[in-house]
mmCIF file of C-alpha atoms in Angstrom:
data_model
loop_
_atom_site.group_PDB
_atom_site.id
_atom_site.type_symbol
_atom_site.label_atom_id
_atom_site.label_comp_id
_atom_site.label_asym_id
_atom_site.label_seq_id
_atom_site.Cartn_x
_atom_site.Cartn_y
_atom_site.Cartn_z
ATOM 1 C CA MET A 1 0.085 -0.123 -0.698
ATOM 2 C CA ARG A 2 0.541 3.639 0.026
ATOM 3 C CA ALA A 3 2.022 5.556 2.914
ATOM 4 C CA ILE A 4 3.259 8.781 4.100
ATOM 5 C CA SER A 5 5.600 7.807 6.598
ATOM 6 C CA TYR A 6 9.193 10.368 8.184
ATOM 7 C CA SER A 7 11.978 8.739 10.151
ATOM 8 C CA ARG A 8 13.646 11.847 11.814
ATOM 9 C CA PRO A 9 11.534 15.292 13.048
ATOM 10 C CA GLY A 10 11.496 18.383 10.435
ATOM 11 C CA GLY A 11 9.691 20.305 7.932
ATOM 12 C CA PRO A 12 7.469 18.962 5.292
ATOM 13 C CA ASP A 13 10.491 18.304 3.531
ATOM 14 C CA VAL A 14 11.129 14.576 6.677
ATOM 15 C CA LEU A 15 7.341 13.227 4.663
ATOM 16 C CA GLU A 16 7.781 10.406 1.601
ATOM 17 C CA LEU A 17 5.183 8.400 0.334
ATOM 18 C CA VAL A 18 6.637 4.506 0.060
ATOM 19 C CA ASP A 19 4.962 1.496 -0.200
ATOM 20 C CA ARG A 20 4.347 -0.508 2.628
ATOM 21 C CA ALA A 21 2.790 -3.387 3.789
ATOM 22 C CA VAL A 22 -1.149 -3.821 4.439
ATOM 23 C CA PRO A 23 -0.893 -3.707 8.688
ATOM 24 C CA GLU A 24 -2.781 -6.844 10.480
ATOM 25 C CA PRO A 25 -5.141 -5.290 13.233
ATOM 26 C CA GLY A 26 -4.449 -6.953 16.822
ATOM 27 C CA PRO A 27 -6.355 -7.808 19.338
ATOM 28 C CA GLY A 28 -9.394 -4.948 19.535
ATOM 29 C CA GLU A 29 -8.188 -3.301 16.722
ATOM 30 C CA VAL A 30 -9.941 -2.427 13.668
ATOM 31 C CA ARG A 31 -8.103 -2.200 9.851
ATOM 32 C CA VAL A 32 -9.771 0.665 7.991
ATOM 33 C CA ARG A 33 -9.154 1.838 4.310
ATOM 34 C CA VAL A 34 -8.730 5.470 4.633
ATOM 35 C CA ALA A 35 -10.356 8.066 2.066
ATOM 36 C CA PHE A 36 -9.558 11.068 3.712
ATOM 37 C CA SER A 37 -7.153 12.312 6.066
ATOM 38 C CA GLY A 38 -7.814 15.593 8.786
ATOM 39 C CA VAL A 39 -4.829 17.705 8.701
ATOM 40 C CA ASN A 40 -4.834 20.074 11.591
ATOM 41 C CA PRO A 41 -1.658 22.056 14.400
ATOM 42 C CA THR A 42 -0.646 19.732 15.888
ATOM 43 C CA ASP A 43 0.213 16.935 13.275
ATOM 44 C CA TRP A 44 3.021 19.294 11.655
ATOM 45 C CA LYS A 45 3.725 20.493 15.241
ATOM 46 C CA SER A 46 4.924 16.589 16.208
ATOM 47 C CA ARG A 47 6.186 16.008 13.244
ATOM 48 C CA SER A 48 8.486 18.965 13.548
ATOM 49 C CA THR A 49 9.270 18.368 16.825
ATOM 50 C CA ALA A 50 8.740 14.510 18.481
ATOM 51 C CA GLN A 51 11.159 11.379 17.543
ATOM 52 C CA PRO A 52 9.300 9.044 15.745
ATOM 53 C CA GLY A 53 10.035 5.096 16.143
ATOM 54 C CA PRO A 54 12.790 2.761 14.407
ATOM 55 C CA GLY A 55 9.663 2.018 12.290
ATOM 56 C CA GLY A 56 8.581 5.250 11.221
ATOM 57 C CA GLN A 57 6.145 7.801 12.137
ATOM 58 C CA VAL A 58 2.983 7.450 9.466
ATOM 59 C CA PRO A 59 1.488 10.917 10.610
ATOM 60 C CA ASN A 60 -2.815 12.612 11.256
ATOM 61 C CA GLN A 61 -4.898 11.841 13.557
ATOM 62 C CA ASP A 62 -7.530 12.124 11.760
ATOM 63 C CA GLY A 63 -9.773 10.237 8.955
ATOM 64 C CA ALA A 64 -13.156 9.042 8.083
ATOM 65 C CA GLY A 65 -13.213 5.445 5.440
ATOM 66 C CA THR A 66 -14.220 2.243 6.057
ATOM 67 C CA VAL A 67 -13.635 -0.363 7.958
ATOM 68 C CA GLU A 68 -12.398 -3.667 5.565
ATOM 69 C CA ALA A 69 -11.056 -6.142 9.034
ATOM 70 C CA VAL A 70 -10.690 -6.248 12.748
ATOM 71 C CA GLY A 71 -9.047 -7.834 15.177
ATOM 72 C CA GLN A 72 -9.723 -10.681 18.274
ATOM 73 C CA GLY A 73 -12.084 -8.852 20.201
ATOM 74 C CA VAL A 74 -13.527 -6.975 17.796
ATOM 75 C CA ASP A 75 -17.637 -7.410 16.551
ATOM 76 C CA PRO A 76 -17.239 -8.776 12.747
ATOM 77 C CA ALA A 77 -20.427 -6.743 11.850
ATOM 78 C CA MET A 78 -17.983 -3.783 11.889
ATOM 79 C CA VAL A 79 -16.550 -4.649 8.691
ATOM 80 C CA GLY A 80 -17.819 -2.986 5.427
ATOM 81 C CA GLN A 81 -18.961 0.019 8.442
ATOM 82 C CA ARG A 82 -18.592 4.009 6.961
ATOM 83 C CA VAL A 83 -16.665 5.594 9.602
ATOM 84 C CA TRP A 84 -14.808 8.824 11.282
ATOM 85 C CA ILE A 85 -11.156 8.355 13.206
ATOM 86 C CA TRP A 86 -9.892 9.998 16.241
ATOM 87 C CA GLU A 87 -6.092 10.050 17.043
ATOM 88 C CA ALA A 88 -5.082 7.408 15.080
ATOM 89 C CA ALA A 89 -1.064 8.721 15.515
ATOM 90 C CA TRP A 90 -0.609 9.510 19.468
ATOM 91 C CA GLN A 91 1.380 7.368 20.697
ATOM 92 C CA ARG A 92 1.538 5.318 17.916
ATOM 93 C CA PRO A 93 2.723 4.841 14.726
ATOM 94 C CA TRP A 94 -0.357 4.802 12.984
ATOM 95 C CA GLY A 95 -2.454 8.660 11.382
ATOM 96 C CA THR A 96 -4.210 8.770 8.396
ATOM 97 C CA ALA A 97 -1.698 9.492 5.822
ATOM 98 C CA ALA A 98 -2.198 6.233 4.041
ATOM 99 C CA GLU A 99 -3.897 3.533 2.930
ATOM 100 C CA HIS A 100 -4.684 2.038 4.968
ATOM 101 C CA THR A 101 -3.935 2.276 9.239
ATOM 102 C CA VAL A 102 -5.114 -0.097 12.063
ATOM 103 C CA VAL A 103 -6.215 1.402 15.279
ATOM 104 C CA PRO A 104 -8.149 0.809 18.635
ATOM 105 C CA ALA A 105 -11.807 -0.249 17.758
ATOM 106 C CA ARG A 106 -12.075 2.489 20.429
ATOM 107 C CA HIS A 107 -10.719 5.301 18.410
ATOM 108 C CA VAL A 108 -13.461 4.705 15.153
ATOM 109 C CA VAL A 109 -17.318 5.970 15.175
ATOM 110 C CA LEU A 110 -19.601 4.993 12.983
ATOM 111 C CA LEU A 111 -20.417 7.818 10.281
ATOM 112 C CA GLY A 112 -23.730 6.519 8.451
ATOM 113 C CA GLU A 113 -24.241 6.033 5.003
ATOM 114 C CA ASP A 114 -25.544 9.374 4.099
ATOM 115 C CA PRO A 115 -22.458 12.338 5.783
ATOM 116 C CA SER A 116 -19.010 12.484 2.967
ATOM 117 C CA SER A 117 -15.992 11.487 3.802
ATOM 118 C CA GLU A 118 -14.523 14.562 3.941
ATOM 119 C CA LEU A 119 -16.894 15.417 6.508
ATOM 120 C CA GLY A 120 -16.157 12.145 8.476
ATOM 121 C CA ALA A 121 -11.489 13.415 8.101
ATOM 122 C CA ALA A 122 -12.693 17.297 9.923
ATOM 123 C CA LEU A 123 -14.305 16.067 12.493
ATOM 124 C CA GLY A 124 -11.397 14.696 14.945
ATOM 125 C CA ILE A 125 -9.560 16.617 16.960
ATOM 126 C CA PRO A 126 -11.390 20.239 16.002
ATOM 127 C CA PHE A 127 -14.998 19.037 17.407
ATOM 128 C CA LEU A 128 -13.628 17.190 20.121
ATOM 129 C CA THR A 129 -11.851 20.339 21.029
ATOM 130 C CA ALA A 130 -14.162 22.737 20.463
ATOM 131 C CA HIS A 131 -16.707 20.339 22.393
ATOM 132 C CA ARG A 132 -14.888 20.294 25.970
ATOM 133 C CA CYS A 133 -13.765 24.380 25.641
ATOM 134 C CA ILE A 134 -17.972 24.977 24.957
ATOM 135 C CA THR A 135 -18.778 21.872 28.733
ATOM 136 C CA ALA A 136 -16.148 23.205 30.323
ATOM 137 C CA ALA A 137 -17.763 26.458 32.446
ATOM 138 C CA GLU A 138 -18.967 24.942 35.754
ATOM 139 C CA SER A 139 -22.423 27.095 35.020
ATOM 140 C CA LEU A 140 -22.981 24.572 31.552
ATOM 141 C CA PRO A 141 -24.045 21.164 31.163
ATOM 142 C CA ASP A 142 -21.211 18.144 30.187
ATOM 143 C CA ARG A 143 -23.280 17.094 27.905
ATOM 144 C CA LEU A 144 -24.362 18.967 24.309
ATOM 145 C CA GLY A 145 -27.124 18.544 22.263
ATOM 146 C CA PRO A 146 -31.333 20.034 20.614
ATOM 147 C CA GLY A 147 -31.579 22.677 23.988
ATOM 148 C CA THR A 148 -29.203 22.070 26.390
ATOM 149 C CA LEU A 149 -27.895 25.852 25.712
ATOM 150 C CA SER A 150 -30.788 27.645 25.657
ATOM 151 C CA GLY A 151 -30.332 30.815 27.287
ATOM 152 C CA HIS A 152 -26.061 30.420 27.286
ATOM 153 C CA THR A 153 -24.259 32.496 25.044
ATOM 154 C CA VAL A 154 -21.210 31.433 24.234
ATOM 155 C CA LEU A 155 -18.603 32.945 22.446
ATOM 156 C CA VAL A 156 -15.556 31.880 20.299
ATOM 157 C CA GLN A 157 -12.522 34.128 19.543
ATOM 158 C CA GLY A 158 -11.484 32.827 16.086
ATOM 159 C CA GLY A 159 -14.943 32.053 14.493
ATOM 160 C CA ALA A 160 -12.814 31.484 11.083
ATOM 161 C CA GLY A 161 -11.004 28.694 11.912
ATOM 162 C CA ALA A 162 -11.112 24.491 12.240
ATOM 163 C CA VAL A 163 -11.905 24.288 16.261
ATOM 164 C CA GLY A 164 -13.986 27.841 16.110
ATOM 165 C CA ASN A 165 -16.026 27.034 13.548
ATOM 166 C CA ALA A 166 -16.594 23.877 15.097
ATOM 167 C CA ALA A 167 -17.566 25.190 18.212
ATOM 168 C CA ILE A 168 -20.148 27.552 16.168
ATOM 169 C CA GLN A 169 -21.373 24.854 15.121
ATOM 170 C CA LEU A 170 -21.702 22.569 17.979
ATOM 171 C CA ALA A 171 -23.086 25.693 19.962
ATOM 172 C CA ARG A 172 -26.166 26.816 17.658
ATOM 173 C CA TRP A 173 -26.867 22.876 17.738
ATOM 174 C CA SER A 174 -27.396 23.088 21.746
ATOM 175 C CA ASP A 175 -28.686 26.185 21.217
ATOM 176 C CA ALA A 176 -26.950 28.680 22.082
ATOM 177 C CA THR A 177 -26.125 32.376 21.472
ATOM 178 C CA VAL A 178 -23.271 32.605 19.462
ATOM 179 C CA ILE A 179 -20.457 35.036 18.768
ATOM 180 C CA ALA A 180 -17.958 35.636 17.204
ATOM 181 C CA THR A 181 -14.798 37.473 16.769
ATOM 182 C CA VAL A 182 -12.912 37.641 13.472
ATOM 183 C CA SER A 183 -9.864 39.891 11.634
ATOM 184 C CA GLY A 184 -12.529 40.582 8.151
ATOM 185 C CA PRO A 185 -15.075 40.806 6.512
ATOM 186 C CA ARG A 186 -14.587 36.903 4.654
ATOM 187 C CA LYS A 187 -13.820 35.237 8.030
ATOM 188 C CA ALA A 188 -17.417 37.312 8.664
ATOM 189 C CA GLN A 189 -18.569 35.673 6.058
ATOM 190 C CA LEU A 190 -17.080 32.422 7.606
ATOM 191 C CA ALA A 191 -18.261 32.624 10.544
ATOM 192 C CA ALA A 192 -21.885 33.529 9.715
ATOM 193 C CA ALA A 193 -21.867 30.842 7.566
ATOM 194 C CA ALA A 194 -21.500 28.286 10.480
ATOM 195 C CA GLY A 195 -24.749 29.397 12.366
ATOM 196 C CA ALA A 196 -23.329 32.077 14.691
ATOM 197 C CA ASP A 197 -25.854 34.820 15.680
ATOM 198 C CA HIS A 198 -23.310 37.842 15.556
ATOM 199 C CA VAL A 199 -20.339 38.631 14.386
ATOM 200 C CA VAL A 200 -17.643 41.161 15.920
ATOM 201 C CA ASN A 201 -14.162 42.201 13.952
ATOM 202 C CA TYR A 202 -11.867 43.057 16.283
ATOM 203 C CA ARG A 203 -9.531 45.060 13.815
ATOM 204 C CA GLU A 204 -12.823 47.013 13.799
ATOM 205 C CA GLN A 205 -14.939 46.984 16.281
ATOM 206 C CA ASP A 206 -14.648 47.312 20.121
ATOM 207 C CA VAL A 207 -15.136 43.579 21.444
ATOM 208 C CA VAL A 208 -15.856 43.944 24.859
ATOM 209 C CA ALA A 209 -18.239 47.555 24.317
ATOM 210 C CA GLU A 210 -20.058 44.880 21.463
ATOM 211 C CA VAL A 211 -19.936 41.061 23.874
ATOM 212 C CA ARG A 212 -22.124 43.106 26.655
ATOM 213 C CA LYS A 213 -24.279 44.459 24.035
ATOM 214 C CA ILE A 214 -25.202 41.104 23.268
ATOM 215 C CA ALA A 215 -24.815 39.841 26.972
ATOM 216 C CA PRO A 216 -24.940 42.198 29.557
ATOM 217 C CA ARG A 217 -24.259 39.178 32.089
ATOM 218 C CA GLY A 218 -21.256 38.434 30.174
ATOM 219 C CA VAL A 219 -21.144 35.277 28.708
ATOM 220 C CA ASP A 220 -21.208 32.080 29.758
ATOM 221 C CA SER A 221 -18.126 30.143 27.893
ATOM 222 C CA ILE A 222 -14.992 31.563 25.492
ATOM 223 C CA VAL A 223 -13.643 29.483 22.873
ATOM 224 C CA GLU A 224 -10.141 30.781 23.163
ATOM 225 C CA VAL A 225 -7.193 30.472 20.400
ATOM 226 C CA SER A 226 -5.083 32.943 21.249
ATOM 227 C CA ALA A 227 -4.959 33.910 25.159
ATOM 228 C CA ALA A 228 -2.159 36.037 25.453
ATOM 229 C CA VAL A 229 -3.237 37.979 22.536
ATOM 230 C CA ASN A 230 -7.701 38.949 24.676
ATOM 231 C CA ALA A 231 -6.884 37.383 27.416
ATOM 232 C CA ALA A 232 -8.116 41.759 29.142
ATOM 233 C CA VAL A 233 -10.832 41.304 26.685
ATOM 234 C CA ASP A 234 -11.900 37.798 28.512
ATOM 235 C CA ALA A 235 -11.623 39.202 31.713
ATOM 236 C CA GLN A 236 -13.507 41.684 30.657
ATOM 237 C CA VAL A 237 -16.758 39.613 28.954
ATOM 238 C CA ILE A 238 -16.773 36.829 31.290
ATOM 239 C CA GLY A 239 -19.872 35.886 32.967
ATOM 240 C CA MET A 240 -20.604 34.087 36.506
ATOM 241 C CA HIS A 241 -18.690 31.191 36.502
ATOM 242 C CA GLY A 242 -18.149 31.390 33.668
ATOM 243 C CA ALA A 243 -14.995 29.240 31.748
ATOM 244 C CA VAL A 244 -12.498 30.662 29.041
ATOM 245 C CA ALA A 245 -11.302 27.775 27.335
ATOM 246 C CA MET A 246 -7.547 27.868 25.454
ATOM 247 C CA TYR A 247 -6.915 25.895 22.847
ATOM 248 C CA ALA A 248 -4.052 26.749 21.290
ATOM 249 C CA ASP A 249 -0.296 28.867 22.614
ATOM 250 C CA ASP A 250 0.679 31.313 19.718
ATOM 251 C CA GLY A 251 3.908 29.604 19.697
ATOM 252 C CA GLY A 252 3.855 29.554 23.801
ATOM 253 C CA ALA A 253 2.956 32.914 24.421
ATOM 254 C CA GLU A 254 2.497 33.076 28.705
ATOM 255 C CA VAL A 255 -1.418 34.155 29.645
ATOM 256 C CA THR A 256 -1.738 37.756 32.662
ATOM 257 C CA VAL A 257 -5.039 37.387 34.284
ATOM 258 C CA PRO A 258 -6.379 40.434 36.810
ATOM 259 C CA VAL A 259 -7.277 38.080 39.708
ATOM 260 C CA ARG A 260 -9.446 40.146 41.465
ATOM 261 C CA ALA A 261 -11.867 40.920 38.208
ATOM 262 C CA GLN A 262 -11.881 37.113 37.755
ATOM 263 C CA MET A 263 -13.034 36.059 41.461
ATOM 264 C CA GLY A 264 -16.124 37.954 41.448
ATOM 265 C CA PRO A 265 -17.164 35.576 39.111
ATOM 266 C CA ASN A 266 -15.334 32.846 40.642
ATOM 267 C CA ALA A 267 -14.549 31.775 36.618
ATOM 268 C CA ARG A 268 -12.458 29.880 35.554
ATOM 269 C CA TRP A 269 -9.210 29.405 33.215
ATOM 270 C CA GLN A 270 -9.329 26.260 31.554
ATOM 271 C CA PHE A 271 -6.527 24.470 29.371
ATOM 272 C CA VAL A 272 -7.483 22.187 26.898
ATOM 273 C CA LEU A 273 -5.204 19.806 24.567
ATOM 274 C CA VAL A 274 -7.564 16.732 23.494
ATOM 275 C CA TYR A 275 -5.429 14.011 23.942
ATOM 276 C CA THR A 276 -5.040 14.405 27.361
ATOM 277 C CA GLU A 277 -8.415 15.477 28.741
ATOM 278 C CA PRO A 278 -10.409 13.805 31.219
ATOM 279 C CA GLU A 279 -11.513 10.212 29.426
ATOM 280 C CA ARG A 280 -15.423 11.283 30.672
ATOM 281 C CA ALA A 281 -15.191 14.374 29.199
ATOM 282 C CA LYS A 282 -13.923 12.802 26.309
ATOM 283 C CA VAL A 283 -16.624 10.226 25.797
ATOM 284 C CA LEU A 284 -18.958 12.001 26.102
ATOM 285 C CA ALA A 285 -17.461 13.958 23.432
ATOM 286 C CA ILE A 286 -16.799 11.265 20.874
ATOM 287 C CA GLU A 287 -21.223 10.886 21.321
ATOM 288 C CA ASP A 288 -21.983 13.936 20.611
ATOM 289 C CA VAL A 289 -20.340 14.623 17.828
ATOM 290 C CA ALA A 290 -21.376 11.059 16.419
ATOM 291 C CA THR A 291 -25.025 12.055 17.695
ATOM 292 C CA ALA A 292 -24.886 15.454 15.936
ATOM 293 C CA VAL A 293 -23.677 13.939 13.133
ATOM 294 C CA GLY A 294 -26.214 11.703 12.302
ATOM 295 C CA ASP A 295 -28.819 15.193 13.229
ATOM 296 C CA GLY A 296 -27.693 16.327 9.974
ATOM 297 C CA ALA A 297 -25.982 19.304 12.350
ATOM 298 C CA ILE A 298 -22.600 19.628 10.717
ATOM 299 C CA ARG A 299 -21.663 20.270 7.639
ATOM 300 C CA VAL A 300 -18.295 21.557 5.748
ATOM 301 C CA GLY A 301 -17.154 23.315 2.580
ATOM 302 C CA GLU A 302 -18.083 27.305 1.485
ATOM 303 C CA GLU A 303 -21.588 26.691 2.537
ATOM 304 C CA ALA A 304 -20.489 25.961 6.410
ATOM 305 C CA GLY A 305 -18.183 28.272 6.669
ATOM 306 C CA LEU A 306 -15.010 25.847 6.406
ATOM 307 C CA PRO A 307 -13.578 25.792 3.310
ATOM 308 C CA LEU A 308 -11.632 22.705 1.286
ATOM 309 C CA HIS A 309 -8.573 22.043 0.361
ATOM 310 C CA VAL A 310 -7.385 18.834 -0.512
ATOM 311 C CA PHE A 311 -4.511 17.210 -1.739
ATOM 312 C CA PRO A 312 -3.493 13.817 -2.896
ATOM 313 C CA LEU A 313 -1.389 11.570 -0.928
ATOM 314 C CA ALA A 314 1.317 12.411 -3.269
ATOM 315 C CA GLU A 315 1.469 15.964 -1.875
ATOM 316 C CA THR A 316 1.054 15.452 1.766
ATOM 317 C CA ALA A 317 3.975 17.869 2.372
ATOM 318 C CA GLN A 318 2.347 20.714 0.984
ATOM 319 C CA ALA A 319 -0.863 20.060 2.693
ATOM 320 C CA HIS A 320 0.951 19.472 6.547
ATOM 321 C CA GLN A 321 2.541 23.532 4.737
ATOM 322 C CA ALA A 322 -0.499 24.833 3.732
ATOM 323 C CA VAL A 323 -1.835 23.863 7.831
ATOM 324 C CA GLN A 324 1.525 25.405 9.348
ATOM 325 C CA ASP A 325 1.189 28.594 6.517
ATOM 326 C CA GLY A 326 -2.347 28.881 8.027
ATOM 327 C CA ALA A 327 -4.795 27.973 5.710
ATOM 328 C CA VAL A 328 -8.201 29.581 6.535
ATOM 329 C CA GLY A 329 -10.604 26.036 6.346
ATOM 330 C CA LYS A 330 -9.787 22.701 5.927
ATOM 331 C CA VAL A 331 -6.627 21.188 5.239
ATOM 332 C CA LEU A 332 -7.429 17.130 3.906
ATOM 333 C CA ILE A 333 -5.870 14.371 1.564
ATOM 334 C CA ASP A 334 -7.926 12.244 -0.675
ATOM 335 C CA VAL A 335 -5.475 9.178 -0.155
ATOM 336 C CA THR A 336 -7.410 8.044 -3.018
ATOM 337 C CA ALA A 337 -5.909 10.246 -5.282
#
């Protein structure tokens, strides 16, 4: 089979297209014929810094495809099922940038017949991260779904990014009022297409003033892409028992928080890394995202505020570079091309 592999950390140039034997699933595992692989910032960051094992590393955590073989202890009825994959390459050598991958059975989720493989490959890290960010506040439920966030307000800082888009879609599915911040008109269009009720251009508008107009008592949850830059704003708009959930670090930035101002609302400043989040939170996120997909509430593409940038497998290096360069939307690899 064709696979992308790297044997040393470095830039996109370390990614090589190689021929490998099709892997066999071990006990508790499934083998998936991959249709699309999703590329996330953590994929290129781990490629840049993490030393792969002696057999090389196939990159990329997310993907979608069809189960074609199961190992001992896995229900044979899984064979032939369309699935989406999460954390394929986390502490394992087999990512999704290959025609076949092997993962623990719990790392595949039924996709159903209708959703596209492109949608399935876009779920994983962005949607699980968004779910954790939205539900981190003590004032909010730990499950999402229709009606669960009625009467609550979610602020998505950076509404045109992949996690921002996921947060908007999940929050709207759950009937929250969603405010998104963006840096310009193009991104404003994307955030609105995703479903944001209000969009604020932080380069032209006073975010604190605009948010307070919409939510005079503050917001319940802030999905934060750039805490080091936005901390002062977040501290002024967080509501009683709300949470600022930080899922990105701007390359190693540090955050300064006004302590006294956050004591009054008993605000929570929550750090989020999907790989190491509490097990129960991850299980609930997977279940809720799967339900949202089944409800037809999750979309991808320009009309959903998430433009797709698709590369063939042989151009995985270019796909990684696109994410590293900050491509707006979702970068996917068509493994069949």
